[in-house]
JSON list of N, CA and C in Angstrom, two decimals:
[
{"chain": "D", "resi": 1, "resn": "MET", "atom": "N", "xyz": [15.41, 34.21, 21.37]},
{"chain": "D", "resi": 1, "resn": "MET", "atom": "CA", "xyz": [14.97, 35.08, 20.48]},
{"chain": "D", "resi": 1, "resn": "MET", "atom": "C", "xyz": [14.15, 36.15, 21.02]},
{"chain": "D", "resi": 2, "resn": "TYR", "atom": "N", "xyz": [13.10, 35.53, 21.81]},
{"chain": "D", "resi": 2, "resn": "TYR", "atom": "CA", "xyz": [12.18, 36.36, 22.53]},
{"chain": "D", "resi": 2, "resn": "TYR", "atom": "C", "xyz": [12.64, 37.53, 23.29]},
{"chain": "D", "resi": 3, "resn": "MET", "atom": "N", "xyz": [13.69, 37.13, 24.01]},
{"chain": "D", "resi": 3, "resn": "MET", "atom": "CA", "xyz": [14.35, 38.18, 25.02]},
{"chain": "D", "resi": 3, "resn": "MET", "atom": "C", "xyz": [15.02, 39.36, 24.08]},
{"chain": "D", "resi": 4, "resn": "ASP", "atom": "N", "xyz": [15.66, 38.87, 23.01]},
{"chain": "D", "resi": 4, "resn": "ASP", "atom": "CA", "xyz": [16.28, 39.72, 22.15]},
{"chain": "D", "resi": 4, "resn": "ASP", "atom": "C", "xyz": [15.27, 40.88, 21.73]},
{"chain": "D", "resi": 5, "resn": "GLU", "atom": "N", "xyz": [14.19, 40.49, 21.31]},
{"chain": "D", "resi": 5, "resn": "GLU", "atom": "CA", "xyz": [13.12, 41.26, 20.76]},
{"chain": "D", "resi": 5, "resn": "GLU", "atom": "C", "xyz": [12.47, 42.37, 22.05]},
{"chain": "D", "resi": 6, "resn": "ARG", "atom": "N", "xyz": [12.51, 41.61, 23.10]},
{"chain": "D", "resi": 6, "resn": "ARG", "atom": "CA", "xyz": [12.01, 42.41, 24.32]},
{"chain": "D", "resi": 6, "resn": "ARG", "atom": "C", "xyz": [13.02, 43.43, 24.55]},
{"chain": "D", "resi": 7, "resn": "LYS", "atom": "N", "xyz": [14.41, 43.07, 24.45]},
{"chain": "D", "resi": 7, "resn": "LYS", "atom": "CA", "xyz": [15.41, 44.20, 24.95]},
{"chain": "D", "resi": 7, "resn": "LYS", "atom": "C", "xyz": [15.51, 45.11, 23.70]},
{"chain": "D", "resi": 8, "resn": "LYS", "atom": "N", "xyz": [15.29, 44.87, 22.62]},
{"chain": "D", "resi": 8, "resn": "LYS", "atom": "CA", "xyz": [15.30, 45.84, 21.43]},
{"chain": "D", "resi": 8, "resn": "LYS", "atom": "C", "xyz": [13.97, 46.84, 21.67]},
{"chain": "D", "resi": 9, "resn": "LYS", "atom": "N", "xyz": [12.86, 46.24, 21.92]},
{"chain": "D", "resi": 9, "resn": "LYS", "atom": "CA", "xyz": [11.81, 47.15, 22.30]},
{"chain": "D", "resi": 9, "resn": "LYS", "atom": "C", "xyz": [11.95, 48.02, 23.47]},
{"chain": "D", "resi": 10, "resn": "GLN", "atom": "N", "xyz": [12.56, 47.69, 24.60]},
{"chain": "D", "resi": 10, "resn": "GLN", "atom": "CA", "xyz": [12.76, 48.32, 25.80]},
{"chain": "D", "resi": 10, "resn": "GLN", "atom": "C", "xyz": [13.81, 49.40, 25.38]},
{"chain": "D", "resi": 11, "resn": "PHE", "atom": "N", "xyz": [14.85, 48.98, 24.78]},
{"chain": "D", "resi": 11, "resn": "PHE", "atom": "CA", "xyz": [15.94, 49.97, 24.14]},
{"chain": "D", "resi": 11, "resn": "PHE", "atom": "C", "xyz": [15.30, 51.13, 23.54]},
{"chain": "D", "resi": 12, "resn": "LYS", "atom": "N", "xyz": [14.39, 50.79, 22.47]},
{"chain": "D", "resi": 12, "resn": "LYS", "atom": "CA", "xyz": [13.85, 51.90, 21.71]},
{"chain": "D", "resi": 12, "resn": "LYS", "atom": "C", "xyz": [12.87, 52.73, 22.52]},
{"chain": "D", "resi": 13, "resn": "ARG", "atom": "N", "xyz": [12.14, 52.09, 23.45]},
{"chain": "D", "resi": 13, "resn": "ARG", "atom": "CA", "xyz": [11.17, 53.08, 24.19]},
{"chain": "D", "resi": 13, "resn": "ARG", "atom": "C", "xyz": [12.17, 53.97, 25.05]},
{"chain": "D", "resi": 14, "resn": "GLN", "atom": "N", "xyz": [13.08, 53.36, 25.81]},
{"chain": "D", "resi": 14, "resn": "GLN", "atom": "CA", "xyz": [13.89, 54.23, 26.48]},
{"chain": "D", "resi": 14, "resn": "GLN", "atom": "C", "xyz": [14.89, 55.30, 25.73]},
{"chain": "D", "resi": 15, "resn": "ASN", "atom": "N", "xyz": [15.14, 55.03, 24.56]},
{"chain": "D", "resi": 15, "resn": "ASN", "atom": "CA", "xyz": [15.91, 55.90, 23.64]},
{"chain": "D", "resi": 15, "resn": "ASN", "atom": "C", "xyz": [15.13, 56.95, 23.26]},
{"chain": "D", "resi": 16, "resn": "ASN", "atom": "N", "xyz": [13.87, 56.67, 22.86]},
{"chain": "D", "resi": 16, "resn": "ASN", "atom": "CA", "xyz": [12.77, 57.69, 22.56]},
{"chain": "D", "resi": 16, "resn": "ASN", "atom": "C", "xyz": [12.51, 58.68, 23.78]},
{"chain": "D", "resi": 17, "resn": "TRP", "atom": "N", "xyz": [12.25, 58.00, 24.94]},
{"chain": "D", "resi": 17, "resn": "TRP", "atom": "CA", "xyz": [12.03, 58.76, 26.20]},
{"chain": "D", "resi": 17, "resn": "TRP", "atom": "C", "xyz": [13.15, 59.73, 26.28]},
{"chain": "D", "resi": 18, "resn": "ASN", "atom": "N", "xyz": [14.46, 59.18, 26.22]},
{"chain": "D", "resi": 18, "resn": "ASN", "atom": "CA", "xyz": [15.67, 60.22, 26.42]},
{"chain": "D", "resi": 18, "resn": "ASN", "atom": "C", "xyz": [15.62, 61.31, 25.39]},
{"chain": "D", "resi": 19, "resn": "LYS", "atom": "N", "xyz": [15.44, 60.92, 24.21]},
{"chain": "D", "resi": 19, "resn": "LYS", "atom": "CA", "xyz": [15.28, 61.99, 23.06]},
{"chain": "D", "resi": 19, "resn": "LYS", "atom": "C", "xyz": [14.32, 63.16, 23.41]},
{"chain": "D", "resi": 20, "resn": "ASN", "atom": "N", "xyz": [13.24, 62.79, 24.02]},
{"chain": "D", "resi": 20, "resn": "ASN", "atom": "CA", "xyz": [12.18, 63.72, 24.18]},
{"chain": "D", "resi": 20, "resn": "ASN", "atom": "C", "xyz": [12.31, 64.51, 25.75]},
{"chain": "D", "resi": 21, "resn": "ASN", "atom": "N", "xyz": [12.92, 63.87, 26.61]},
{"chain": "D", "resi": 21, "resn": "ASN", "atom": "CA", "xyz": [13.06, 64.50, 27.87]},
{"chain": "D", "resi": 21, "resn": "ASN", "atom": "C", "xyz": [14.59, 64.89, 28.31]},
{"chain": "D", "resi": 22, "resn": "MET", "atom": "N", "xyz": [15.54, 64.48, 27.80]},
{"chain": "D", "resi": 22, "resn": "MET", "atom": "CA", "xyz": [16.87, 64.57, 28.38]},
{"chain": "D", "resi": 22, "resn": "MET", "atom": "C", "xyz": [17.66, 65.63, 27.49]},
{"chain": "D", "resi": 23, "resn": "LEU", "atom": "N", "xyz": [18.66, 66.29, 27.94]},
{"chain": "D", "resi": 23, "resn": "LEU", "atom": "CA", "xyz": [19.62, 67.08, 27.21]},
{"chain": "D", "resi": 23, "resn": "LEU", "atom": "C", "xyz": [21.01, 66.68, 27.84]},
{"chain": "D", "resi": 24, "resn": "ILE", "atom": "N", "xyz": [22.05, 66.99, 26.91]},
{"chain": "D", "resi": 24, "resn": "ILE", "atom": "CA", "xyz": [23.38, 66.56, 27.40]},
{"chain": "D", "resi": 24, "resn": "ILE", "atom": "C", "xyz": [24.04, 67.95, 27.55]},
{"chain": "D", "resi": 25, "resn": "VAL", "atom": "N", "xyz": [24.73, 68.00, 28.76]},
{"chain": "D", "resi": 25, "resn": "VAL", "atom": "CA", "xyz": [25.37, 69.20, 29.03]},
{"chain": "D", "resi": 25, "resn": "VAL", "atom": "C", "xyz": [26.85, 68.82, 29.00]},
{"chain": "D", "resi": 26, "resn": "GLY", "atom": "N", "xyz": [27.81, 69.61, 28.30]},
{"chain": "D", "resi": 26, "resn": "GLY", "atom": "CA", "xyz": [29.15, 69.29, 27.93]},
{"chain": "D", "resi": 26, "resn": "GLY", "atom": "C", "xyz": [29.96, 70.49, 28.23]},
{"chain": "D", "resi": 27, "resn": "ALA", "atom": "N", "xyz": [31.24, 70.27, 28.51]},
{"chain": "D", "resi": 27, "resn": "ALA", "atom": "CA", "xyz": [32.14, 71.35, 28.48]},
{"chain": "D", "resi": 27, "resn": "ALA", "atom": "C", "xyz": [33.73, 70.82, 28.22]},
{"chain": "D", "resi": 28, "resn": "GLN", "atom": "N", "xyz": [34.54, 71.68, 27.86]},
{"chain": "D", "resi": 28, "resn": "GLN", "atom": "CA", "xyz": [35.78, 71.10, 27.53]},
{"chain": "D", "resi": 28, "resn": "GLN", "atom": "C", "xyz": [36.78, 72.07, 28.37]},
{"chain": "D", "resi": 29, "resn": "TYR", "atom": "N", "xyz": [37.78, 71.30, 29.09]},
{"chain": "D", "resi": 29, "resn": "TYR", "atom": "CA", "xyz": [38.67, 72.04, 30.04]},
{"chain": "D", "resi": 29, "resn": "TYR", "atom": "C", "xyz": [40.14, 71.35, 29.67]},
{"chain": "D", "resi": 30, "resn": "ARG", "atom": "N", "xyz": [41.15, 72.10, 30.10]},
{"chain": "D", "resi": 30, "resn": "ARG", "atom": "CA", "xyz": [42.39, 71.61, 30.02]},
{"chain": "D", "resi": 30, "resn": "ARG", "atom": "C", "xyz": [42.57, 70.22, 30.62]},
{"chain": "D", "resi": 31, "resn": "LYS", "atom": "N", "xyz": [43.43, 69.19, 30.18]},
{"chain": "D", "resi": 31, "resn": "LYS", "atom": "CA", "xyz": [43.60, 67.89, 30.53]},
{"chain": "D", "resi": 31, "resn": "LYS", "atom": "C", "xyz": [43.93, 67.74, 31.89]},
{"chain": "D", "resi": 32, "resn": "GLU", "atom": "N", "xyz": [44.81, 68.59, 32.35]},
{"chain": "D", "resi": 32, "resn": "GLU", "atom": "CA", "xyz": [45.50, 68.42, 33.60]},
{"chain": "D", "resi": 32, "resn": "GLU", "atom": "C", "xyz": [44.49, 68.68, 34.71]},
{"chain": "D", "resi": 33, "resn": "PHE", "atom": "N", "xyz": [43.57, 69.82, 34.42]},
{"chain": "D", "resi": 33, "resn": "PHE", "atom": "CA", "xyz": [42.45, 70.17, 35.18]},
{"chain": "D", "resi": 33, "resn": "PHE", "atom": "C", "xyz": [41.52, 69.20, 35.34]},
{"chain": "D", "resi": 34, "resn": "VAL", "atom": "N", "xyz": [41.21, 68.42, 34.14]},
{"chain": "D", "resi": 34, "resn": "VAL", "atom": "CA", "xyz": [40.09, 67.51, 34.36]},
{"chain": "D", "resi": 34, "resn": "VAL", "atom": "C", "xyz": [40.60, 66.29, 35.17]},
{"chain": "D", "resi": 35, "resn": "LEU", "atom": "N", "xyz": [41.86, 65.81, 34.86]},
{"chain": "D", "resi": 35, "resn": "LEU", "atom": "CA", "xyz": [42.55, 64.75, 35.56]},
{"chain": "D", "resi": 35, "resn": "LEU", "atom": "C", "xyz": [42.62, 64.93, 37.07]},
{"chain": "D", "resi": 36, "resn": "GLU", "atom": "N", "xyz": [42.88, 66.19, 37.40]},
{"chain": "D", "resi": 36, "resn": "GLU", "atom": "CA", "xyz": [42.97, 66.61, 38.90]},
{"chain": "D", "resi": 36, "resn": "GLU", "atom": "C", "xyz": [41.54, 66.45, 39.44]},
{"chain": "D", "resi": 37, "resn": "TYR", "atom": "N", "xyz": [40.53, 66.78, 38.72]},
{"chain": "D", "resi": 37, "resn": "TYR", "atom": "CA", "xyz": [39.22, 66.80, 39.30]},
{"chain": "D", "resi": 37, "resn": "TYR", "atom": "C", "xyz": [38.75, 65.52, 39.45]},
{"chain": "D", "resi": 38, "resn": "ARG", "atom": "N", "xyz": [38.99, 64.56, 38.48]},
{"chain": "D", "resi": 38, "resn": "ARG", "atom": "CA", "xyz": [38.72, 63.34, 38.68]},
{"chain": "D", "resi": 38, "resn": "ARG", "atom": "C", "xyz": [39.27, 62.52, 39.86]},
{"chain": "D", "resi": 39, "resn": "GLN", "atom": "N", "xyz": [40.65, 62.98, 40.00]},
{"chain": "D", "resi": 39, "resn": "GLN", "atom": "CA", "xyz": [41.29, 62.27, 41.19]},
{"chain": "D", "resi": 39, "resn": "GLN", "atom": "C", "xyz": [40.70, 62.79, 42.54]},
{"chain": "D", "resi": 40, "resn": "ALA", "atom": "N", "xyz": [40.29, 63.95, 42.48]},
{"chain": "D", "resi": 40, "resn": "ALA", "atom": "CA", "xyz": [39.67, 64.67, 43.83]},
{"chain": "D", "resi": 40, "resn": "ALA", "atom": "C", "xyz": [38.41, 63.95, 44.06]},
{"chain": "D", "resi": 41, "resn": "LEU", "atom": "N", "xyz": [37.57, 63.76, 43.02]},
{"chain": "D", "resi": 41, "resn": "LEU", "atom": "CA", "xyz": [36.31, 63.07, 43.26]},
{"chain": "D", "resi": 41, "resn": "LEU", "atom": "C", "xyz": [36.37, 61.52, 43.60]},
{"chain": "D", "resi": 42, "resn": "GLU", "atom": "N", "xyz": [37.36, 60.86, 42.99]},
{"chain": "D", "resi": 42, "resn": "GLU", "atom": "CA", "xyz": [37.61, 59.65, 43.52]},
{"chain": "D", "resi": 42, "resn": "GLU", "atom": "C", "xyz": [38.11, 59.42, 44.96]},
{"chain": "D", "resi": 43, "resn": "LYS", "atom": "N", "xyz": [39.00, 60.51, 45.45]},
{"chain": "D", "resi": 43, "resn": "LYS", "atom": "CA", "xyz": [39.39, 60.60, 46.68]},
{"chain": "D", "resi": 43, "resn": "LYS", "atom": "C", "xyz": [38.31, 60.86, 47.80]},
{"chain": "D", "resi": 44, "resn": "LEU", "atom": "N", "xyz": [37.43, 61.70, 47.18]},
{"chain": "D", "resi": 44, "resn": "LEU", "atom": "CA", "xyz": [36.18, 61.98, 48.25]},
{"chain": "D", "resi": 44, "resn": "LEU", "atom": "C", "xyz": [35.12, 61.04, 48.02]},
{"chain": "D", "resi": 45, "resn": "GLY", "atom": "N", "xyz": [35.18, 60.08, 47.27]},
{"chain": "D", "resi": 45, "resn": "GLY", "atom": "CA", "xyz": [34.05, 59.09, 46.94]},
{"chain": "D", "resi": 45, "resn": "GLY", "atom": "C", "xyz": [33.03, 59.67, 46.36]},
{"chain": "D", "resi": 46, "resn": "LEU", "atom": "N", "xyz": [33.02, 60.65, 45.44]},
{"chain": "D", "resi": 46, "resn": "LEU", "atom": "CA", "xyz": [32.01, 61.39, 44.74]},
{"chain": "D", "resi": 46, "resn": "LEU", "atom": "C", "xyz": [31.92, 60.95, 43.24]},
{"chain": "D", "resi": 47, "resn": "LYS", "atom": "N", "xyz": [30.67, 61.14, 42.79]},
{"chain": "D", "resi": 47, "resn": "LYS", "atom": "CA", "xyz": [30.43, 60.85, 41.33]},
{"chain": "D", "resi": 47, "resn": "LYS", "atom": "C", "xyz": [30.35, 62.09, 40.55]},
{"chain": "D", "resi": 48, "resn": "GLN", "atom": "N", "xyz": [30.77, 62.44, 39.50]},
{"chain": "D", "resi": 48, "resn": "GLN", "atom": "CA", "xyz": [30.92, 63.76, 38.55]},
{"chain": "D", "resi": 48, "resn": "GLN", "atom": "C", "xyz": [29.47, 64.12, 38.39]},
{"chain": "D", "resi": 49, "resn": "SER", "atom": "N", "xyz": [28.67, 63.17, 37.86]},
{"chain": "D", "resi": 49, "resn": "SER", "atom": "CA", "xyz": [27.29, 63.67, 37.65]},
{"chain": "D", "resi": 49, "resn": "SER", "atom": "C", "xyz": [26.61, 64.01, 38.89]},
{"chain": "D", "resi": 50, "resn": "ASN", "atom": "N", "xyz": [26.71, 63.63, 40.01]},
{"chain": "D", "resi": 50, "resn": "ASN", "atom": "CA", "xyz": [26.12, 64.05, 41.20]},
{"chain": "D", "resi": 50, "resn": "ASN", "atom": "C", "xyz": [26.36, 65.40, 41.58]},
{"chain": "D", "resi": 51, "resn": "GLU", "atom": "N", "xyz": [27.77, 65.71, 41.25]},
{"chain": "D", "resi": 51, "resn": "GLU", "atom": "CA", "xyz": [28.49, 66.95, 41.70]},
{"chain": "D", "resi": 51, "resn": "GLU", "atom": "C", "xyz": [27.93, 68.18, 40.65]},
{"chain": "D", "resi": 52, "resn": "ILE", "atom": "N", "xyz": [27.98, 67.73, 39.55]},
{"chain": "D", "resi": 52, "resn": "ILE", "atom": "CA", "xyz": [27.46, 68.60, 38.40]},
{"chain": "D", "resi": 52, "resn": "ILE", "atom": "C", "xyz": [25.86, 69.10, 38.82]},
{"chain": "D", "resi": 53, "resn": "ARG", "atom": "N", "xyz": [25.13, 68.00, 39.21]},
{"chain": "D", "resi": 53, "resn": "ARG", "atom": "CA", "xyz": [23.73, 68.33, 39.31]},
{"chain": "D", "resi": 53, "resn": "ARG", "atom": "C", "xyz": [23.58, 69.05, 40.45]},
{"chain": "D", "resi": 54, "resn": "LYS", "atom": "N", "xyz": [24.41, 68.90, 41.57]},
{"chain": "D", "resi": 54, "resn": "LYS", "atom": "CA", "xyz": [24.17, 69.92, 42.77]},
{"chain": "D", "resi": 54, "resn": "LYS", "atom": "C", "xyz": [24.51, 71.28, 42.41]},
{"chain": "D", "resi": 55, "resn": "LEU", "atom": "N", "xyz": [25.55, 71.38, 41.59]},
{"chain": "D", "resi": 55, "resn": "LEU", "atom": "CA", "xyz": [25.95, 72.95, 41.32]},
{"chain": "D", "resi": 55, "resn": "LEU", "atom": "C", "xyz": [24.83, 73.51, 40.43]},
{"chain": "D", "resi": 56, "resn": "MET", "atom": "N", "xyz": [24.28, 72.56, 39.45]},
{"chain": "D", "resi": 56, "resn": "MET", "atom": "CA", "xyz": [23.18, 73.11, 38.52]},
{"chain": "D", "resi": 56, "resn": "MET", "atom": "C", "xyz": [22.00, 73.64, 39.53]},
{"chain": "D", "resi": 57, "resn": "GLU", "atom": "N", "xyz": [21.64, 72.90, 40.33]},
{"chain": "D", "resi": 57, "resn": "GLU", "atom": "CA", "xyz": [20.40, 73.04, 41.23]},
{"chain": "D", "resi": 57, "resn": "GLU", "atom": "C", "xyz": [20.75, 74.33, 42.01]},
{"chain": "D", "resi": 58, "resn": "SER", "atom": "N", "xyz": [22.07, 74.32, 42.76]},
{"chain": "D", "resi": 58, "resn": "SER", "atom": "CA", "xyz": [22.38, 75.56, 43.39]},
{"chain": "D", "resi": 58, "resn": "SER", "atom": "C", "xyz": [22.27, 76.89, 42.49]},
{"chain": "D", "resi": 59, "resn": "THR", "atom": "N", "xyz": [22.68, 76.77, 41.33]},
{"chain": "D", "resi": 59, "resn": "THR", "atom": "CA", "xyz": [22.64, 77.96, 40.57]},
{"chain": "D", "resi": 59, "resn": "THR", "atom": "C", "xyz": [21.25, 78.21, 40.21]},
{"chain": "D", "resi": 60, "resn": "ILE", "atom": "N", "xyz": [20.24, 77.48, 39.99]},
{"chain": "D", "resi": 60, "resn": "ILE", "atom": "CA", "xyz": [18.84, 77.79, 39.67]},
{"chain": "D", "resi": 60, "resn": "ILE", "atom": "C", "xyz": [18.20, 78.28, 40.87]},
{"chain": "D", "resi": 61, "resn": "ILE", "atom": "N", "xyz": [18.49, 77.73, 42.10]},
{"chain": "D", "resi": 61, "resn": "ILE", "atom": "CA", "xyz": [17.83, 78.25, 43.47]},
{"chain": "D", "resi": 61, "resn": "ILE", "atom": "C", "xyz": [18.53, 79.83, 43.48]},
{"chain": "D", "resi": 62, "resn": "LYS", "atom": "N", "xyz": [19.90, 80.10, 43.36]},
{"chain": "D", "resi": 62, "resn": "LYS", "atom": "CA", "xyz": [20.17, 81.40, 43.35]},
{"chain": "D", "resi": 62, "resn": "LYS", "atom": "C", "xyz": [19.52, 82.36, 42.47]},
{"chain": "D", "resi": 63, "resn": "ALA", "atom": "N", "xyz": [19.26, 82.02, 41.26]},
{"chain": "D", "resi": 63, "resn": "ALA", "atom": "CA", "xyz": [18.65, 82.69, 40.30]},
{"chain": "D", "resi": 63, "resn": "ALA", "atom": "C", "xyz": [17.18, 83.02, 40.63]},
{"chain": "D", "resi": 64, "resn": "LYS", "atom": "N", "xyz": [16.59, 81.98, 41.31]},
{"chain": "D", "resi": 64, "resn": "LYS", "atom": "CA", "xyz": [15.25, 82.20, 41.67]},
{"chain": "D", "resi": 64, "resn": "LYS", "atom": "C", "xyz": [15.03, 83.21, 42.76]},
{"chain": "D", "resi": 65, "resn": "ASN", "atom": "N", "xyz": [16.05, 83.24, 43.63]},
{"chain": "D", "resi": 65, "resn": "ASN", "atom": "CA", "xyz": [16.18, 84.19, 44.71]},
{"chain": "D", "resi": 65, "resn": "ASN", "atom": "C", "xyz": [16.34, 85.41, 44.56]},
{"chain": "D", "resi": 66, "resn": "ILE", "atom": "N", "xyz": [16.91, 85.77, 43.23]},
{"chain": "D", "resi": 66, "resn": "ILE", "atom": "CA", "xyz": [17.12, 87.16, 42.72]},
{"chain": "D", "resi": 66, "resn": "ILE", "atom": "C", "xyz": [15.88, 87.95, 42.66]},
{"chain": "D", "resi": 67, "resn": "ASN", "atom": "N", "xyz": [14.78, 87.23, 42.06]},
{"chain": "D", "resi": 67, "resn": "ASN", "atom": "CA", "xyz": [13.54, 87.98, 41.75]},
{"chain": "D", "resi": 67, "resn": "ASN", "atom": "C", "xyz": [12.74, 88.25, 42.99]}
]
């Protein structure tokens, strides 16, 4: 019982932190395109979240260099 309460409290803290500090980025593409992308990621041993983050960081750097 004690572990369940600890896990619930931890989940609540983490959920609260996520609500205050995180945002979800989403997009919708054709099924064939997404499946091909997933296969490419798997073949290259990459993770979708890491690749999206790299692209976002690259875009931010490009925008900063314009000024």
